[in-house]
Coordinates of C-alpha atoms in Angstrom, one line a residue:
M1 CA -29.4 0.4 28.7
T2 CA -26.6 -1.7 27.1
E3 CA -23.3 -0.3 27.0
P4 CA -21.7 -0.5 23.6
V5 CA -19.2 -3.0 22.9
V6 CA -15.8 -2.5 20.8
R7 CA -15.6 -4.7 17.5
I8 CA -12.5 -5.2 16.1
P9 CA -12.1 -6.6 12.4
D10 CA -9.8 -9.3 11.6
A11 CA -7.5 -7.2 9.5
K12 CA -3.9 -7.4 10.1
V13 CA -1.8 -4.3 10.7
A14 CA 1.6 -4.8 8.7
L15 CA 4.7 -2.6 8.1
S16 CA 6.0 -1.7 4.8
T17 CA 9.6 -2.3 4.4
A18 CA 9.7 1.2 2.6
S19 CA 9.1 2.7 6.0
V20 CA 12.6 2.1 7.3
Y21 CA 14.1 3.6 4.4
P22 CA 17.0 4.2 3.9
E23 CA 17.4 1.1 6.3
S24 CA 17.6 -2.2 5.0
T25 CA 14.5 -4.7 4.2
A26 CA 16.3 -7.3 6.8
T27 CA 15.9 -4.1 9.2
A28 CA 12.3 -3.7 8.7
F29 CA 11.4 -7.6 9.6
E30 CA 13.4 -6.9 12.8
I31 CA 11.5 -3.7 13.8
A32 CA 8.1 -5.5 13.0
A33 CA 8.7 -8.2 15.0
R34 CA 10.0 -6.0 18.0
L35 CA 7.1 -3.5 18.2
G36 CA 4.5 -6.2 17.4
Y37 CA 3.3 -5.9 14.0
D38 CA 1.2 -8.6 12.6
G39 CA 3.5 -8.7 9.4
V40 CA 5.1 -6.7 6.5
E41 CA 4.9 -5.9 3.0
V42 CA 7.7 -6.1 1.0
M43 CA 8.3 -3.1 -1.3
V44 CA 10.3 -4.5 -3.9
W45 CA 12.9 -2.0 -5.1
T46 CA 16.9 -2.1 -5.4
D47 CA 17.6 -3.5 -1.9
P48 CA 18.8 -7.2 -3.4
V49 CA 17.1 -9.0 -0.4
S50 CA 13.8 -7.2 -1.3
Q51 CA 14.0 -9.3 -4.5
D52 CA 15.1 -12.5 -3.2
I53 CA 12.1 -15.0 -2.2
E54 CA 14.6 -17.2 -0.2
A55 CA 16.0 -14.3 1.4
L56 CA 12.6 -13.2 2.7
R57 CA 11.4 -16.6 3.5
R58 CA 14.6 -16.7 6.0
L59 CA 13.8 -13.6 7.2
S60 CA 10.4 -14.3 7.8
D61 CA 11.2 -17.2 9.6
Y62 CA 13.8 -16.2 12.0
H63 CA 11.6 -13.3 13.2
G64 CA 8.3 -14.9 13.1
V65 CA 6.9 -12.2 11.3
P66 CA 4.8 -13.4 7.9
V67 CA 4.9 -11.6 4.5
L68 CA 1.4 -10.3 4.1
A69 CA 1.9 -8.7 0.8
V70 CA 4.1 -7.7 -2.0
H71 CA 4.6 -4.5 -3.6
A72 CA 5.5 -4.8 -6.9
P73 CA 8.3 -2.8 -8.5
C74 CA 6.5 0.2 -10.0
L75 CA 8.3 3.1 -8.9
L76 CA 10.6 4.9 -11.2
I77 CA 13.7 3.8 -9.6
T78 CA 12.7 0.5 -9.9
Q79 CA 12.3 0.3 -13.7
R80 CA 14.9 -2.3 -14.2
V81 CA 14.2 -4.5 -11.3
W82 CA 12.9 -7.7 -12.1
S83 CA 12.9 -7.1 -15.9
T84 CA 12.4 -4.0 -18.0
D85 CA 9.0 -5.8 -18.8
P86 CA 5.8 -4.6 -16.6
W87 CA 4.0 -7.9 -17.1
V88 CA 7.1 -9.9 -15.9
K89 CA 7.3 -7.5 -12.8
L90 CA 4.2 -8.9 -12.3
Q91 CA 4.3 -12.3 -12.8
R92 CA 7.2 -12.0 -10.6
A93 CA 5.5 -10.4 -7.9
R94 CA 2.6 -13.1 -8.0
N95 CA 5.2 -15.6 -7.8
A96 CA 6.7 -14.4 -4.7
A97 CA 3.6 -13.8 -3.2
E98 CA 2.4 -17.4 -3.8
K99 CA 5.9 -18.9 -2.4
L100 CA 5.8 -16.5 0.6
G101 CA 2.2 -17.2 1.8
A102 CA 1.3 -13.4 0.9
S103 CA -2.3 -12.8 0.1
T104 CA -1.7 -9.4 -1.8
V105 CA 0.3 -8.1 -4.9
V106 CA 0.2 -4.3 -4.6
V107 CA 0.3 -2.5 -8.4
H108 CA 0.6 0.9 -9.7
P109 CA -1.5 2.0 -12.5
P110 CA 1.2 2.4 -15.4
F111 CA 3.1 5.5 -16.3
R112 CA 1.5 7.2 -19.8
W113 CA 4.8 6.4 -21.6
Q114 CA 4.1 2.8 -21.0
R115 CA 1.6 3.1 -23.8
S116 CA 1.4 -1.0 -24.6
Y117 CA 1.0 -1.5 -21.1
A118 CA -1.5 0.9 -20.2
R119 CA -3.4 -0.2 -23.3
D120 CA -3.8 -3.7 -21.9
F121 CA -3.5 -3.1 -18.2
V122 CA -7.0 -3.3 -17.2
R123 CA -7.8 -6.7 -19.1
G124 CA -4.3 -7.9 -18.3
V125 CA -4.8 -7.4 -14.4
W126 CA -8.2 -9.3 -14.6
R127 CA -6.5 -12.0 -16.8
M128 CA -3.6 -12.6 -13.9
A129 CA -6.2 -12.2 -11.2
N130 CA -8.3 -14.9 -12.7
E131 CA -4.9 -17.4 -12.7
T132 CA -4.3 -17.2 -8.8
D133 CA -5.7 -16.7 -5.5
V134 CA -3.5 -13.9 -4.9
R135 CA -5.5 -10.4 -5.1
F136 CA -4.0 -8.0 -7.5
A137 CA -5.1 -4.6 -5.7
V138 CA -4.6 -1.7 -7.9
E139 CA -3.3 1.5 -5.9
N140 CA -4.6 5.2 -6.1
M141 CA -2.2 7.5 -7.4
Y142 CA -2.2 11.3 -7.8
P143 CA -1.2 13.9 -10.6
W144 CA 2.0 15.3 -10.9
R145 CA 2.4 19.0 -10.0
Y146 CA 4.8 21.3 -10.2
R147 CA 4.2 25.0 -9.6
D148 CA 1.0 25.9 -11.1
R149 CA 0.9 22.9 -13.8
E150 CA -0.5 19.6 -13.6
M151 CA 0.4 16.4 -15.2
L152 CA -1.2 13.3 -15.7
A153 CA 1.2 10.6 -15.3
Y154 CA -0.7 7.4 -15.3
A155 CA -2.7 5.8 -17.5
P156 CA -5.6 4.7 -17.8
D157 CA -6.1 7.0 -14.7
W158 CA -4.4 7.8 -11.5
D159 CA -7.9 6.9 -9.7
P160 CA -8.4 3.5 -10.2
T161 CA -12.3 3.6 -9.2
N162 CA -12.6 5.1 -12.5
D163 CA -11.9 1.7 -13.9
D164 CA -13.2 -1.9 -13.2
Y165 CA -10.8 -3.8 -11.2
R166 CA -11.4 -6.8 -8.9
H167 CA -9.6 -5.3 -5.8
F168 CA -8.1 -2.0 -5.0
T169 CA -5.5 -0.4 -2.4
V170 CA -6.3 3.1 -1.2
D171 CA -3.3 5.0 -0.1
L172 CA -4.2 8.1 2.4
S173 CA -0.7 10.1 1.5
H174 CA -2.0 9.6 -2.2
T175 CA -5.4 11.0 -1.3
A176 CA -3.8 14.0 0.3
T177 CA -1.5 14.9 -2.6
A178 CA -4.4 14.3 -5.1
R179 CA -6.4 16.5 -3.0
N180 CA -9.3 14.3 -3.2
D181 CA -11.7 13.0 -0.2
A182 CA -10.3 9.8 1.4
L183 CA -13.5 8.7 2.7
D184 CA -15.3 9.3 -0.7
M185 CA -12.8 7.2 -2.1
V186 CA -12.8 4.6 0.2
E187 CA -16.8 4.5 -0.2
R188 CA -16.4 4.0 -4.0
M189 CA -13.9 1.3 -3.9
G190 CA -16.9 -0.4 -1.7
D191 CA -16.3 -4.2 -1.0
R192 CA -13.5 -4.4 -3.8
L193 CA -11.2 -2.4 -1.1
A194 CA -8.8 -5.1 -0.1
H195 CA -5.7 -3.3 0.9
V196 CA -4.8 0.0 2.6
H197 CA -1.9 1.9 2.8
L198 CA -2.0 3.9 6.2
A199 CA -0.1 7.7 6.1
D200 CA -0.8 11.2 6.3
G201 CA -0.4 14.2 4.4
N202 CA -1.2 18.0 3.9
G203 CA -2.2 18.3 0.5
S204 CA 1.5 19.1 -0.9
A205 CA 2.5 18.4 -3.9
K206 CA 5.3 16.1 -2.7
D207 CA 4.0 12.4 -1.7
E208 CA 4.7 13.1 2.1
H209 CA 3.9 9.7 3.9
L210 CA 3.5 11.3 7.4
V211 CA 2.8 9.2 10.6
P212 CA -0.8 9.0 10.9
G213 CA -2.2 11.9 13.0
R214 CA 0.3 14.4 11.7
G215 CA -1.2 15.9 8.5
S216 CA -5.1 16.4 7.4
Q217 CA -6.3 13.2 6.0
P218 CA -9.1 11.4 7.9
C219 CA -6.9 8.4 8.8
A220 CA -8.9 7.9 12.5
E221 CA -12.4 8.1 10.4
V222 CA -11.3 5.7 7.5
L223 CA -10.0 3.2 10.1
E224 CA -13.2 3.5 12.2
R225 CA -15.3 3.0 9.1
L226 CA -13.2 -0.1 8.3
A227 CA -13.9 -1.6 11.7
A228 CA -17.6 -0.8 11.3
N229 CA -17.8 -2.6 8.0
N230 CA -15.7 -5.6 9.5
F231 CA -12.6 -5.0 7.2
S232 CA -10.9 -8.5 6.7
G233 CA -8.1 -6.9 4.3
H234 CA -4.3 -5.7 5.5
V235 CA -3.7 -2.3 6.9
V236 CA -0.2 -1.2 6.0
V237 CA 1.9 1.5 7.8
E238 CA 3.9 2.8 4.9
V239 CA 5.5 6.0 6.2
N240 CA 8.3 8.3 5.4
T241 CA 11.2 7.8 8.3
R242 CA 14.0 9.2 6.2
R243 CA 14.2 12.6 8.4
A244 CA 14.7 10.5 11.6
M245 CA 17.9 11.6 13.3
S246 CA 18.6 8.1 14.8
A247 CA 17.4 4.4 14.8
A248 CA 15.6 5.1 18.1
E249 CA 13.6 7.8 16.7
R250 CA 12.5 5.7 13.7
E251 CA 11.6 3.1 15.8
A252 CA 9.5 5.7 18.0
D253 CA 7.7 6.7 14.7
L254 CA 6.8 3.6 13.7
A255 CA 5.5 2.4 17.3
E256 CA 3.5 5.8 17.1
A257 CA 2.0 4.7 13.9
L258 CA 1.3 1.2 15.3
A259 CA -0.7 2.4 18.2
F260 CA -2.6 4.9 16.4
T261 CA -3.8 2.3 14.0
R262 CA -4.7 -0.4 16.7
L263 CA -6.5 2.4 18.6
H264 CA -8.7 3.6 15.5
L265 CA -8.9 0.1 13.8
A266 CA -12.0 -0.5 16.5
S267 CA -15.7 0.5 15.9
P268 CA -18.2 0.9 19.1
T269 CA -21.0 -1.1 18.3
W270 CA -24.5 -1.6 20.1
V271 CA -25.5 -5.3 21.2
P272 CA -28.3 -6.2 19.2
G273 CA -31.8 -5.7 21.0
S274 CA -30.2 -3.0 23.0

């Protein structure tokens, strides 16, 4: 009998610049280059460098690390970054992606209090997607919980598979916080899954973003399924290293996450006719 071979998909493994917080965007490029990541996803936030296309281009060129994705400034702390108008934020994220050669813009569903934006969000994302080759990949979020209370903070829904989008991002820390089945969500997203935020979690009400393998999420199984399906999007390590006691400890966590991802982003397959 012929021995199985390993199929490794074309997916690139990137480091989110959020993974080095409270260090800078520039530090993320440096670490990504040193550890051997295929690229970075730029989280646009309060660090001025993350908002500056020319500064990002210089970092990318200097370190030889491409920008593979741009995460639009959708967080509570970035409500005033790149305008207070959420559509302007998406337009600027698309412009940054186009100029930096990134294939994907990651976007969260609107907050429920952004009523006008939420009302037109599905149609608006389709409209923008039709104007560019850049993929707008809408990310799964989660209900907000406090003690025994749950608040639905996102609209039209924290689960984007309940609406019609061209592309999705799945975040495995968010599936943990939402306490839903990550493999089932990947299945529902199907061939519209364009982007993965790889992290772990234990189902806490907090969005934990643990190093993969340190929580309860099926991180290995998701990666192996992507490999079996010949996934060609990006897998982005987006973990929380704020508790690292030193730069060396942070880098060790990010090296471990990369090794985990590369190990499991492969699938044994049988040679046809075996």
